[in-house]
XYZ file of C-alpha atoms in Angstrom:
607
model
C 25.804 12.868 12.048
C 29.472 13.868 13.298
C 32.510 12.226 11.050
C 33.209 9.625 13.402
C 29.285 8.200 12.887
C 29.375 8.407 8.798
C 29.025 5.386 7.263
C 31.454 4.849 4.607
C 30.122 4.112 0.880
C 29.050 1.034 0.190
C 27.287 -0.175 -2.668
C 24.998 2.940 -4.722
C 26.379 4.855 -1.465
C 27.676 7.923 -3.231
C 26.624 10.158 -5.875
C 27.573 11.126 -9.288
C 30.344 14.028 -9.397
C 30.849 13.884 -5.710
C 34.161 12.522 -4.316
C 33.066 12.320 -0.502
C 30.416 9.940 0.350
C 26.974 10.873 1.066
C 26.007 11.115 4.510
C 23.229 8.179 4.379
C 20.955 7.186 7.564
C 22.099 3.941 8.949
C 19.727 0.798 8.531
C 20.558 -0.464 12.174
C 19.451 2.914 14.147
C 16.037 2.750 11.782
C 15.460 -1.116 12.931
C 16.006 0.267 16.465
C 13.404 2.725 16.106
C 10.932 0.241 14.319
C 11.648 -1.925 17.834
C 10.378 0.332 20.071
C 7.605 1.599 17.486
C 6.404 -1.950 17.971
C 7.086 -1.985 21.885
C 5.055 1.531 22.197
C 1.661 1.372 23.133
C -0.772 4.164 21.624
C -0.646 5.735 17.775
C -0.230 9.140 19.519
C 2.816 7.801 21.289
C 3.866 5.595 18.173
C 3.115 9.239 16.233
C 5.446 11.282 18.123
C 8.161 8.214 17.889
C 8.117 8.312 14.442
C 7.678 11.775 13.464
C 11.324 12.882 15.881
C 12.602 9.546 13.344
C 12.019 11.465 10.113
C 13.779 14.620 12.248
C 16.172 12.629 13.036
C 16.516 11.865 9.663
C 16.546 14.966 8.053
C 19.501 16.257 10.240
C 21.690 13.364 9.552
C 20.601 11.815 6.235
C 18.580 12.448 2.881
C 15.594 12.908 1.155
C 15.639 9.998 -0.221
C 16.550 8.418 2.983
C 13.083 10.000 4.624
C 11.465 8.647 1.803
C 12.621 5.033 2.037
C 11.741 4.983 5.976
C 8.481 6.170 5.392
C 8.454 2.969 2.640
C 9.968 0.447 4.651
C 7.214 0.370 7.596
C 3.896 0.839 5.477
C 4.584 -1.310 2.340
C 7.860 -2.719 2.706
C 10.707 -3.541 0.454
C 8.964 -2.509 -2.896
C 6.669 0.686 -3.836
C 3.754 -1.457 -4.204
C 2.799 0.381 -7.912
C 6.507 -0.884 -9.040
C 5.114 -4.580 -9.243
C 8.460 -6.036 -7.709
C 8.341 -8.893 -5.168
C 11.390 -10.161 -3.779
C 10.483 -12.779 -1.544
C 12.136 -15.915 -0.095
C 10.347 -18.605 0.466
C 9.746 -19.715 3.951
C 11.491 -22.877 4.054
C 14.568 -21.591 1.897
C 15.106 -18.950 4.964
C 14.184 -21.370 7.790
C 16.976 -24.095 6.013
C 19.903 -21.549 5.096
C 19.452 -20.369 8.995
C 19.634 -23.663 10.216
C 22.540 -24.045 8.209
C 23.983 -20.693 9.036
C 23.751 -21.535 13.057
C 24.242 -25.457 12.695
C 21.305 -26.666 13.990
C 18.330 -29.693 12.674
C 15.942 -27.427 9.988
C 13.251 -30.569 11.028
C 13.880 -31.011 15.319
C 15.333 -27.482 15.894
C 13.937 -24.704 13.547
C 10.268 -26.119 12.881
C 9.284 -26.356 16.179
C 10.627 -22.901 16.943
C 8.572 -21.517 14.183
C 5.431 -22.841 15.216
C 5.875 -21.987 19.001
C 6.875 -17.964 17.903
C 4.213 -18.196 14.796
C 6.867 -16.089 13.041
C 9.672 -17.003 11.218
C 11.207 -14.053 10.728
C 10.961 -13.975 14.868
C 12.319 -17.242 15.288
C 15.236 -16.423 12.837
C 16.066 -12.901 15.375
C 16.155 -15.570 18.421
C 18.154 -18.191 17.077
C 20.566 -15.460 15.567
C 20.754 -14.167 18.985
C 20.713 -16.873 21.189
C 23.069 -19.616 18.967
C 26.578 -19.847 19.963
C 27.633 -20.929 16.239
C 25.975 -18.075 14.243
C 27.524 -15.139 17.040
C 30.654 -16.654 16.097
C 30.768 -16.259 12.364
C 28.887 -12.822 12.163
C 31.416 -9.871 12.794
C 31.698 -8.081 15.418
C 29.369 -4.965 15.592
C 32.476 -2.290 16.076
C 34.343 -3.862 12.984
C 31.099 -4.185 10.731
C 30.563 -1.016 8.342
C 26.930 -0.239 9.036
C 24.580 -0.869 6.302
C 22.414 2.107 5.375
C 18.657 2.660 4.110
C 20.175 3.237 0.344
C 22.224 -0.758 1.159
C 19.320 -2.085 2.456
C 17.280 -0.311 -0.950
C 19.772 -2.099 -3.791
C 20.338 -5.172 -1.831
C 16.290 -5.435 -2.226
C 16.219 -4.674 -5.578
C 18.945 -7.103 -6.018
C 16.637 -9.788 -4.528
C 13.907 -8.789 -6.405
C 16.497 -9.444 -9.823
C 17.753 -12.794 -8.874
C 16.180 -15.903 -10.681
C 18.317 -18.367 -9.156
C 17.646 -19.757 -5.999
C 21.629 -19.815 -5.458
C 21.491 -16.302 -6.160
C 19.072 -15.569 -3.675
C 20.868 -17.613 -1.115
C 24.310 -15.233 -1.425
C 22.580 -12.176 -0.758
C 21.089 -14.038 2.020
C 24.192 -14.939 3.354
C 25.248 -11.308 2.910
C 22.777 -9.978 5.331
C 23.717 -13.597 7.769
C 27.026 -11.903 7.820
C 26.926 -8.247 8.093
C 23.442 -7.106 9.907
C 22.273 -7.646 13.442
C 19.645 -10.380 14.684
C 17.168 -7.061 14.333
C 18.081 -6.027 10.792
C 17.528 -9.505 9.804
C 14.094 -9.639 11.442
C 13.030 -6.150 9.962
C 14.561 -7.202 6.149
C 12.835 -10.328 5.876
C 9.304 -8.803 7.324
C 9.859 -5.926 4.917
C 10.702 -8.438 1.705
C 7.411 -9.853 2.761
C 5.457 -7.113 1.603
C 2.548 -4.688 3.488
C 2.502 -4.378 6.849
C 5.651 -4.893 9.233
C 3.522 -5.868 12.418
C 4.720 -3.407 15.028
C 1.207 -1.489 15.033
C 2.360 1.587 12.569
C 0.038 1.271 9.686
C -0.353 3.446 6.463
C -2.935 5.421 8.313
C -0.478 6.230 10.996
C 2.131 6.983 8.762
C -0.057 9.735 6.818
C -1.318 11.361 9.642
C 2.236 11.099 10.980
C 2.970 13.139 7.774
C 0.663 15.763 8.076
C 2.452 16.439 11.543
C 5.709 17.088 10.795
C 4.966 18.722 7.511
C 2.130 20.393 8.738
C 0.073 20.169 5.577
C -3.578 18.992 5.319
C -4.417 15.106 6.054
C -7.408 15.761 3.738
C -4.538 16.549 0.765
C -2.228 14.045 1.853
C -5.196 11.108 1.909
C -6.183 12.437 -1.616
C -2.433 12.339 -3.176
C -1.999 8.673 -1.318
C -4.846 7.781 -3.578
C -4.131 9.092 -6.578
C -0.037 8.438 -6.845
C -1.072 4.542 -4.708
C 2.136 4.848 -2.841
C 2.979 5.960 0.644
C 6.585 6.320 -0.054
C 5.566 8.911 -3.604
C 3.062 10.385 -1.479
C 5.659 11.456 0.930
C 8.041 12.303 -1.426
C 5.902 15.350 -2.793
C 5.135 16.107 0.827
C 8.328 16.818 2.037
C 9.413 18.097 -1.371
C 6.838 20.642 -0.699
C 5.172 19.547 -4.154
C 1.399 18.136 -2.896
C -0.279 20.425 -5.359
C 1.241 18.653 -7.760
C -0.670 14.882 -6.738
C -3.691 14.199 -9.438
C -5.037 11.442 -10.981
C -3.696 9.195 -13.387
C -4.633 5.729 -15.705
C -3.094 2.549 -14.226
C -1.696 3.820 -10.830
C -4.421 1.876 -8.709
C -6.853 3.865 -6.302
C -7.077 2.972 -2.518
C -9.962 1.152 -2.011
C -13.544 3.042 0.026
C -13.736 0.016 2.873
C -16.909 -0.373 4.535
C -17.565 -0.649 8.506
C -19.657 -3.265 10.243
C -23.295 -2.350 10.732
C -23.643 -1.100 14.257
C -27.265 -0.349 14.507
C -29.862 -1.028 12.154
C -32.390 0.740 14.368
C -30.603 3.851 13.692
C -30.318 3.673 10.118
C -31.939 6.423 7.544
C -33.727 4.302 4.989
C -34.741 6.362 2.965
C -31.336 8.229 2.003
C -29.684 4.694 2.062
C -29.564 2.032 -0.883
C -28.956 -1.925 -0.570
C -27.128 -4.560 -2.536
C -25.822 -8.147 -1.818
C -22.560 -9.002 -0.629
C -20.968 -10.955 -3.179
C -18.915 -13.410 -1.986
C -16.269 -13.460 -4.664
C -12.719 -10.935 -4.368
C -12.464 -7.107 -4.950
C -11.089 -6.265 -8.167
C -10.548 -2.391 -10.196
C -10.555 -1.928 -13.574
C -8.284 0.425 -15.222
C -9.248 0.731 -19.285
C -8.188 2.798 -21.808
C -7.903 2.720 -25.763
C -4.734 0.363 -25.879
C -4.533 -1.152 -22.489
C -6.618 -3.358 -19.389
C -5.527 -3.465 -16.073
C -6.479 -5.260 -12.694
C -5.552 -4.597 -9.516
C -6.239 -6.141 -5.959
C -7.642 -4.493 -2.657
C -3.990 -4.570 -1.195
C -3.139 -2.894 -4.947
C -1.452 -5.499 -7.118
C -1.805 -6.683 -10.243
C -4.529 -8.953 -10.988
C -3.913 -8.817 -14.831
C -2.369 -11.837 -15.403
C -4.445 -13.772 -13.558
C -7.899 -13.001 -14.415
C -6.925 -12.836 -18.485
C -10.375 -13.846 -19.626
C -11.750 -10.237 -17.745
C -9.265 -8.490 -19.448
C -10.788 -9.778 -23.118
C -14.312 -8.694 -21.528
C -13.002 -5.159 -20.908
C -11.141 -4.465 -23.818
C -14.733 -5.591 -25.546
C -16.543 -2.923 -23.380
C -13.471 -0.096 -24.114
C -14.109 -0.390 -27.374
C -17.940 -0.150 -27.055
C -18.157 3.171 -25.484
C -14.765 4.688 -26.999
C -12.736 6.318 -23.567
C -11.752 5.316 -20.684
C -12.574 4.096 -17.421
C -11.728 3.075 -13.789
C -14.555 0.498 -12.465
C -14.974 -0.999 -8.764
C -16.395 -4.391 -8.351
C -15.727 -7.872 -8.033
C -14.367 -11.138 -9.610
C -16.552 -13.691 -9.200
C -16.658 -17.764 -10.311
C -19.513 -17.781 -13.027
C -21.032 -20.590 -14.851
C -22.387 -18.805 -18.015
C -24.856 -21.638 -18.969
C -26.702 -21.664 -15.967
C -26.099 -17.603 -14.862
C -25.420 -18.953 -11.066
C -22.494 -17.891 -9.018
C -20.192 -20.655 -8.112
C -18.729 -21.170 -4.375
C -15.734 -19.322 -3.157
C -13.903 -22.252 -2.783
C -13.869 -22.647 -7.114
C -12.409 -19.342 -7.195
C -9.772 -20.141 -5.098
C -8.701 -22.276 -7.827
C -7.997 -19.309 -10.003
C -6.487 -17.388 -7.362
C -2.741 -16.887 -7.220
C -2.277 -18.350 -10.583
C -0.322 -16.240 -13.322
C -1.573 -17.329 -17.072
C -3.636 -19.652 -15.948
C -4.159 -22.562 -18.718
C -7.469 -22.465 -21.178
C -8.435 -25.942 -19.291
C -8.287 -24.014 -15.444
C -10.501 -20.565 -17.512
C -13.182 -23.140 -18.473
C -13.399 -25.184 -15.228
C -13.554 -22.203 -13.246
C -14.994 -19.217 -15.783
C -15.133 -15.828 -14.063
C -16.974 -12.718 -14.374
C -16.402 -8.859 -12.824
C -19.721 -7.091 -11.399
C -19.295 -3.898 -11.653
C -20.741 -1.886 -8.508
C -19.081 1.577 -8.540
C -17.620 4.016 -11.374
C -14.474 5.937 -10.174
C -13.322 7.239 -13.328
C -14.932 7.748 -16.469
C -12.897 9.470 -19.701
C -10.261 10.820 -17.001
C -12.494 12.576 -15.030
C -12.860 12.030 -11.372
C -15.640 10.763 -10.338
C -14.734 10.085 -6.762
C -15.740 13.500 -5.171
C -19.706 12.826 -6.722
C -22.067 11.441 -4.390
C -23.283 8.146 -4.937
C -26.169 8.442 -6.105
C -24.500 10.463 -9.400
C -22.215 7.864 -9.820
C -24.062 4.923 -9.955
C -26.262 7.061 -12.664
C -23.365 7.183 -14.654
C -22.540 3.444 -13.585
C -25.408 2.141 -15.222
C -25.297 4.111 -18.197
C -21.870 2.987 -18.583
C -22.610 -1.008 -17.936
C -25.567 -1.131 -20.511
C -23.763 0.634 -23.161
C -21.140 -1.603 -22.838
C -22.844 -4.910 -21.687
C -21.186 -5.271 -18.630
C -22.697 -6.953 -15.654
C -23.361 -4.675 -12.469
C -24.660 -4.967 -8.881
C -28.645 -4.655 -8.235
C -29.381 -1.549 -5.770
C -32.315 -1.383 -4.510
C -34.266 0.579 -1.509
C -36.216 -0.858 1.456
C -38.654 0.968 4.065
C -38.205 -0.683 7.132
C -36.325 -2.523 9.179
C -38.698 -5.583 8.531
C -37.875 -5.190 4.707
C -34.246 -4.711 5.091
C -34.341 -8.185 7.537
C -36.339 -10.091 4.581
C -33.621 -8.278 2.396
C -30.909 -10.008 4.163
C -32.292 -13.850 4.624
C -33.169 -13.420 0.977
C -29.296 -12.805 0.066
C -28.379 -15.313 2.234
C -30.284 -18.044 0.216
C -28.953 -16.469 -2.584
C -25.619 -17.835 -1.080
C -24.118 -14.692 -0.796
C -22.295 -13.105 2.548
C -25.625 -10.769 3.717
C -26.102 -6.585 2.831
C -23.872 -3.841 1.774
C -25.608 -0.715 3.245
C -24.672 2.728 1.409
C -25.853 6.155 1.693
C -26.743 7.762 -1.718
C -24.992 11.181 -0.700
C -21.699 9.686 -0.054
C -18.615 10.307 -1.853
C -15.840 7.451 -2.534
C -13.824 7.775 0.707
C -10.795 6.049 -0.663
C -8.314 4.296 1.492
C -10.652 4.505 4.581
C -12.387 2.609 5.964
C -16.144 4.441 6.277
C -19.507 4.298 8.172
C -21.035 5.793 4.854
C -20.794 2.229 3.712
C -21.836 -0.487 5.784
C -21.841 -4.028 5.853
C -24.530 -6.711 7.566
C -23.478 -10.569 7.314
C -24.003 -13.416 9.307
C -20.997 -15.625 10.380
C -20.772 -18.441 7.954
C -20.242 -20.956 10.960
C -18.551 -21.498 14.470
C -15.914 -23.920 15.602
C -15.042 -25.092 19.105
C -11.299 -25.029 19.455
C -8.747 -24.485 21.601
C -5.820 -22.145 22.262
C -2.178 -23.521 21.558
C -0.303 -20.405 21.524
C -0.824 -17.116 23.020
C 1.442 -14.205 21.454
C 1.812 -10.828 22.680
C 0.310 -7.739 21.288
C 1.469 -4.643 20.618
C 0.512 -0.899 20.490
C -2.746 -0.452 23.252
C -2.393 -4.303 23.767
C 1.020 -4.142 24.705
C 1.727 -5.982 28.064
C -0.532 -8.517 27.121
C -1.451 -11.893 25.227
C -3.879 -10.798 22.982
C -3.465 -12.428 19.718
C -3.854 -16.804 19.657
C -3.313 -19.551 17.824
C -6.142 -22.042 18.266
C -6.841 -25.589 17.481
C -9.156 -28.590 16.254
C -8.553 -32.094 17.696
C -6.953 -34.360 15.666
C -6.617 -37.087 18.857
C -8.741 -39.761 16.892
C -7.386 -38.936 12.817
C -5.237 -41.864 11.998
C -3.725 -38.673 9.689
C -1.746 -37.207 12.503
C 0.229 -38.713 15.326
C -0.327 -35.300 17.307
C -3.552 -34.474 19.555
C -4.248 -31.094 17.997
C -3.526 -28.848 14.510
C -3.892 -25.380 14.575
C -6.821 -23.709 12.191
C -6.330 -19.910 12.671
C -5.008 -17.078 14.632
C -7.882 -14.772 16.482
C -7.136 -11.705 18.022
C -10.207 -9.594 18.433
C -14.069 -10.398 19.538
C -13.260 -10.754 23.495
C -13.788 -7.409 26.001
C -11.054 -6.023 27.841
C -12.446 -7.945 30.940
C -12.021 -11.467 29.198
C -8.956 -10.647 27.890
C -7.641 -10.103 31.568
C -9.266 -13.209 33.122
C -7.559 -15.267 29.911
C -4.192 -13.546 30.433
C -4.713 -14.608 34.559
C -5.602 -18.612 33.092
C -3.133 -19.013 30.476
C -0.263 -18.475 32.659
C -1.524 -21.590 34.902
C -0.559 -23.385 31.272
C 2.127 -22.374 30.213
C 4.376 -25.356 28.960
C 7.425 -22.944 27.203
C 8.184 -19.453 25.892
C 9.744 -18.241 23.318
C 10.185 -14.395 22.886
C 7.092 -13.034 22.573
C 4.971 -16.243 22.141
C 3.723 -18.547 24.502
C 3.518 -22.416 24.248
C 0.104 -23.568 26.110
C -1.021 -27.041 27.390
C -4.502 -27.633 25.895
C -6.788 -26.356 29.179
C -8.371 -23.284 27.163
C -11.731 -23.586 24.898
C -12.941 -20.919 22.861
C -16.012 -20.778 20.455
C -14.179 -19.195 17.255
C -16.847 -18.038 14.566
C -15.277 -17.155 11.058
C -16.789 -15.670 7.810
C -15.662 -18.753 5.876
C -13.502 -21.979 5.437
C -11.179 -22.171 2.839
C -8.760 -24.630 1.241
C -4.994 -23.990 1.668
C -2.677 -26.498 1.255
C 0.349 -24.904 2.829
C -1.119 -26.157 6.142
C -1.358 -28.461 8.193
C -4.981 -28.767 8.073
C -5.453 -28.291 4.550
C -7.678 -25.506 5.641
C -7.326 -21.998 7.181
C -10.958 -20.319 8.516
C -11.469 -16.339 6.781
C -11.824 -13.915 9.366
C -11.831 -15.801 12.701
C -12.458 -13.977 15.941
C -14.287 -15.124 19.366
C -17.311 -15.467 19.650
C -16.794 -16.396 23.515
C -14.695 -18.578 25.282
C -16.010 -21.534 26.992
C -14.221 -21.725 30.236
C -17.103 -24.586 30.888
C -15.449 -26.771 28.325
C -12.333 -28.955 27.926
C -10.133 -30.200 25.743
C -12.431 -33.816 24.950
C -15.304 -31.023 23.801
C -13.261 -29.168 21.029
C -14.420 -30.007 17.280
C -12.267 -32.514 15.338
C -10.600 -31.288 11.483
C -13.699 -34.016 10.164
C -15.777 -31.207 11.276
C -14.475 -28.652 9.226
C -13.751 -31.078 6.347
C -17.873 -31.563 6.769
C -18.332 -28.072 7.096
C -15.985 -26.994 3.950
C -17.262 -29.668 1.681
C -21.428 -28.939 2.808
C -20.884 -25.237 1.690
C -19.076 -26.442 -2.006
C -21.961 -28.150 -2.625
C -24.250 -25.534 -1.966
C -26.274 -24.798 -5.192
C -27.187 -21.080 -5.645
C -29.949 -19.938 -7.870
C -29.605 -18.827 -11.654
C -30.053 -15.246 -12.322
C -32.779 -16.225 -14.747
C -34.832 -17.233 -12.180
C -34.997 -14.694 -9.547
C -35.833 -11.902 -12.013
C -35.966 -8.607 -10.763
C -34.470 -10.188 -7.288
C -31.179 -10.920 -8.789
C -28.263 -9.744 -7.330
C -26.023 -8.912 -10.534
C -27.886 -7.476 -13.589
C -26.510 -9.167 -16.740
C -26.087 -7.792 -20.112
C -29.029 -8.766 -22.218
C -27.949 -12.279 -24.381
């Protein structure tokens, strides 16, 4: 970076002894970057984009500068094991924009959110397109660019303030001083995870191993152990990856497990079964003077689940050391041993110190189905079959409940297996071969899954939005719809239900791109506004309550299942229909443990 591109110092923009500012990487140039990331199609391509970035980076900025970029895109504002959250909420941005660029929050904004899908999206557009908000930001050649290290405190300011007031004036600090793009990036990045552009923390590791050249297989293993991209690249371009190994309480990627592709082509007899237990994945961290939870995306789950927290403090204390379990959190009724519907948890979920009253309407347990770490050993390089030795040994010592594994044959038997766990009223079959080792943070055919969609809806498509990476150049990702034309509720003639972007070939995908355009009513950016023409047949894994929409619903894992170009809008399913289907499957009564004996699911301590 010559003198005449060096950002001056701003806020925690120089260092300690040093008179002259430190050269810093500009936020803008990195946005810029992250816009044609999301524009690129291919993870080679994307690769190779992002790898001369962090070159880029190292000639004209810092270490900690690399560091932060490689934060930003894969998890965001925060380092995911620092437990901050910063986020605004999404009506707070949509009405201080509205403000900001004088327009109606209700006729205005709203509808522009629901046509893009995205508010951070609509908030770029109208920042770009609005003659009122061009006018009060400065002008880019008088504004002194905010860098990575800005954009770093003004987060962790965010993540400080209490007060929504507070909140609002660094809002109105970025309104002011960063472009329509910096904007879009900050407020996707204060949301937390993934940024959307098609540059995941997959990418970003292998991405890693390139332009450090250093081993993936070491760079996967310190991801898992330190549970941080940005502290995993740290050591690597500090040249310190020897240095990653385990510790308590930083949260281990989770092993994932692939769709079953072929049951015909599985080895039974060097595989093991259990039952998919339809509750949410949950580790366990214990040692002598402290519990901790975390969440598949690896948050804290502490707070919420407090009564599994007494359980495991019981069990640490039974067998002395310490521990790091997999399993899940599941709704439990104790005095009848059955698992409770999905829909109960959800009570529970979300819910920091939740009251004694919520704890006994909805009681919980965690099943324990894998050991990780036991007395701060490792235990993730052992093959499965040695850890779920030591698994068992551990759960009856200290009375902890734990999945049932059991073998079949034959593909007859493993077909029985899987009816029988779906009258259990669980989700179908985890499939697992005994000689695997915990592939953490992947995403592995050693483990595989077999369920049944939980139902199908006929619905149609209001939006189309463009996709990105391989899909880029075309609609790919849509919005669709139940009919709401007859619901004295609504005055409109459809509500959306979910968003869908996968279970349709490439050649479908084509012939929808060439039929959408025939109804295409408006567009905005990358999102089209449809007139209902368009059925699909969406199946989903399950329906669940959510009262931040409009349907009081959202479906779990919704993808095609075909679309119906033989139907119109008069055929698509009403919201009654997935009221009837939500309420039929709360109702459904599964079987006490008791009575299936040695066909149980979940083995519970004895008493």
């Amino acid at each position: 970076m010559g003198k005449s591109e060096q950002v001056s110092s701003g806020p925690g923009n120089s260092e300690p002894g040093r008179s002259e500012p430190v050269k810093r990487y500009p936020f803008r140039k990195y946005c810029e970057v992250l816009d044609r990331l999301e524009q690129t199609r291919g993870t080679k391509a994307k690769q190779t984009l992002f790898v001369e970035l962090l070159r880029d980076i190292q000639h004209h900025g810092t270490l900690e500068d690399e560091v932060l970029a490689c934060r930003f895109v894969s998890e965001g504002a925060f380092d995911p094991t620092s437990g901050l959250t910063g986020r605004l909420g999404a009506r707070s941005q949509g009405m201080w924009v509205s403000e900001y660029c004088e327009i109606d929050y209700d006729k205005v904004f709203k509808p522009c959110r629901t046509a893009t899908g995205s508010g951070s999206e609509t908030i770029e557009l109208l920042l770009t397109n609005m003659p009122h908000s061009g006018s009060k930001q400065a002008q880019p050649d008088t504004r002194t660019p905010w860098t990575l290290h800005n954009m770093d405190t003004s987060f962790g300011l965010m993540a400080q303030a209490k007060k929504s007031e507070d909140k609002r004036a660094l809002f109105d600090q970025w309104l002011e001083t960063l472009t329509p793009l910096e904007i879009k990036m900050a407020l996707r990045m204060l949301g937390g995870g993934s940024l959307r552009i098609g540059f995941e923390a997959r990418s970003l590791l292998q991405t890693l191993a390139k332009v450090s050249g250093s081993s993936l297989e070491h760079i996967r293993y310190a991801h898992m152990v330190l549970g941080s991209v940005s502290e995993t690249a740290r050591i690597v371009f500090e040249d310190r990856l020897d240095e990653a190994s385990f510790s308590m309480f930083r949260p281990i990627a989770f092993m994932l497990a692939s769709p079953v592709e072929s049951l015909e082509a599985l080895p039974w007899a060097s595989v093991r079964l259990e039952e998919k237990l339809d509750g949410i994945r949950c580790q366990v961290h214990a040692s002598v003077d402290r519990v901790e939870l975390y969440s598949r995306d690896l948050n804290p789950l502490t707070q919420t689940f407090p009564d599994v927290v007494v359980e495991m403090k019981r069990a640490q204390s039974s067998l002395g050391g310490s521990f790091v379990l997999d399993g899940e959190v599941l709704a439990f009724d104790p005095s009848t041993k059955r698992i409770l519907p999905f829909l109960d948890l959800q009570k529970r979920l979300g819910v920091k110190k939740p009251s004694s009253t919520l704890m006994n309407d909805v009681p919980v347990i965690f099943v324990a189905y894998d050991l990780l770490v036991l007395d701060e050993k490792e235990a993730f390089s052992q093959s499965l079959e040695q850890r779920r030795s030591q698994l068992t040994s551990v759960c009856e010592k200290a009375n902890l409940p734990y999945s049932h594994q059991f073998e079949v044959a034959t593909l007859q038997q493993c077909q029985r297996a899987f009816e029988q766990a779906l009258n259990h009223g669980n989700e179908g079959l985890m499939i697992k071969q005994v000689d695997s080792h915990y592939a953490f943070g992947q995403r592995s055919h050693h483990w595989q899954k077999l369920k049944e969609p939980e139902g199908a809806l006929d619905t149609i498509i209001m939006y189309a939005h463009a996709g990105s990476g391989k899909r880029g150049g075309t609609y790919s990702d849509f919005t669709l719809g139940v009919s709401v034309a007859n619901d004295d509720r609504f005055s409109e003639s459809f509500i959306p239900i979910g968003k869908a972007y996968g279970g349709y070939t490439n050649a479908e995908l084509r012939r929808l791109n060439q039929e959408l355009k025939k109804l295409v009513v408006e567009k905005f950016g990358p999102t089209l506004l449809l007139r209902p023409g368009l059925v699909v047949e969406l199946e989903f894994d399950s329906i669940q309550a959510n009262k931040r929409t409009k349907a009081g619903y959202t479906l779990r894992f919704p993808r095609f299942r075909s679309i119906r170009w033989d139907l119109g809008p008069d055929d698509v399913d009403t919201l009654q229909e997935v009221e009837r289907l939500a309420q039929a499957k709360s109702m459904l009564t599964r079987p006490s443990m008791d009575t299936l004996a040695d066909k149980a699911p979940i083995i519970l301590p004895n008493g």
